[in-house]
Amino acid sequence: MMQKWKAWLVLSRLTNSLMAGVGTLLGFLCVSQAEYSFPSSFYLINSHRPLWHWQDWLLGFFSISLLAASGNIHNDCEDLAIDRINRPSAPLVKGQISLRSAKLVHPLLGVVALGLAFYLGLFQGILLCLMWALLWLYNRKFKRMPLVGNLAVALLCALAIYVPEALRIPNYTLFAGIFAFLCTFAREIVKDIEDIEGDSQQGAKTLPVEFGLRSASRLASLVLQITVVLLIWAMLQRIYHWGFSLIGVVIAMLLLKLAFQLWHKPQAWRSIQSQLKIAMGLGILAIAVGMI
């Protein structure tokens, strides 16, 4: 029984799903700080509680985490043939979880996520419906198209942060959303490079398959360089408190190192992916510290 639960956690990519939820918590933090100056402007639809109420934060966290888990399980269902080459230890490939069970669970998680989102607010529910549709399109079509799939995943990560301002102008989540978008975009390109063998055999026309490893790795490097410029601009403009700048310097140095690797010595793709995850985690920490 314990092995079965572990297999489900692996299939749902628990860490990635929780990170998406943490991104939503960051969005709540960004908006809640604004309420000290704009006390009447930022209340959730269908709720008379201010955004910083802990119940709202939890609803947002679980709705996005469950939606991400649903998308991850669906992704593995669609990629079963590719994963037999790229990820032979995946739960569906090893038979730890049946394809039938996975196909039943992923829509169930999606429905629960939407229910929580609509309870949180009408606009939040509509936004998650759109995100679920984009996830479905990504898993069925966009993933096998150059750049389109990478951009779709990056947009989904940015939208997770945007949830508290759903269908409004992103006054307070804009910088965090752009940072998440750029880091995720670069990481998705690196993931495609890592998966090039299975993707090419199964006819997926990803960026590295269509244009080569060198072009793909240099595009990822360029995206990281743009991210560093964005960080430097934010520090110079002092849009957050001094704590953001302290951590921001560390993030900028890490991203520059990875950008150099990708431009000149592209290798160790799994390590680069892991370091990009660390950079994203540090980015969330930097913005949170800078907001408090």
Tab-separated table of C-alpha atoms in Angstrom, residues 251 254 273-283:
chain	number	residue	atom	x	y	z
A	251	ILE	CA	19.902	34.557	-7.966
A	254	LEU	CA	23.351	31.589	-10.332
A	273	GLN	CA	17.118	21.819	-14.422
A	274	SER	CA	17.631	21.334	-10.693
A	275	GLN	CA	19.554	24.581	-10.386
A	276	LEU	CA	16.805	26.445	-12.236
A	277	LYS	CA	14.323	25.054	-9.695
A	278	ILE	CA	16.553	26.406	-6.945
A	279	ALA	CA	16.663	29.810	-8.671
A	280	MET	CA	12.866	29.873	-8.852
A	281	GLY	CA	12.588	28.928	-5.190
A	282	LEU	CA	15.046	31.686	-4.278
A	283	GLY	CA	13.019	34.089	-6.385
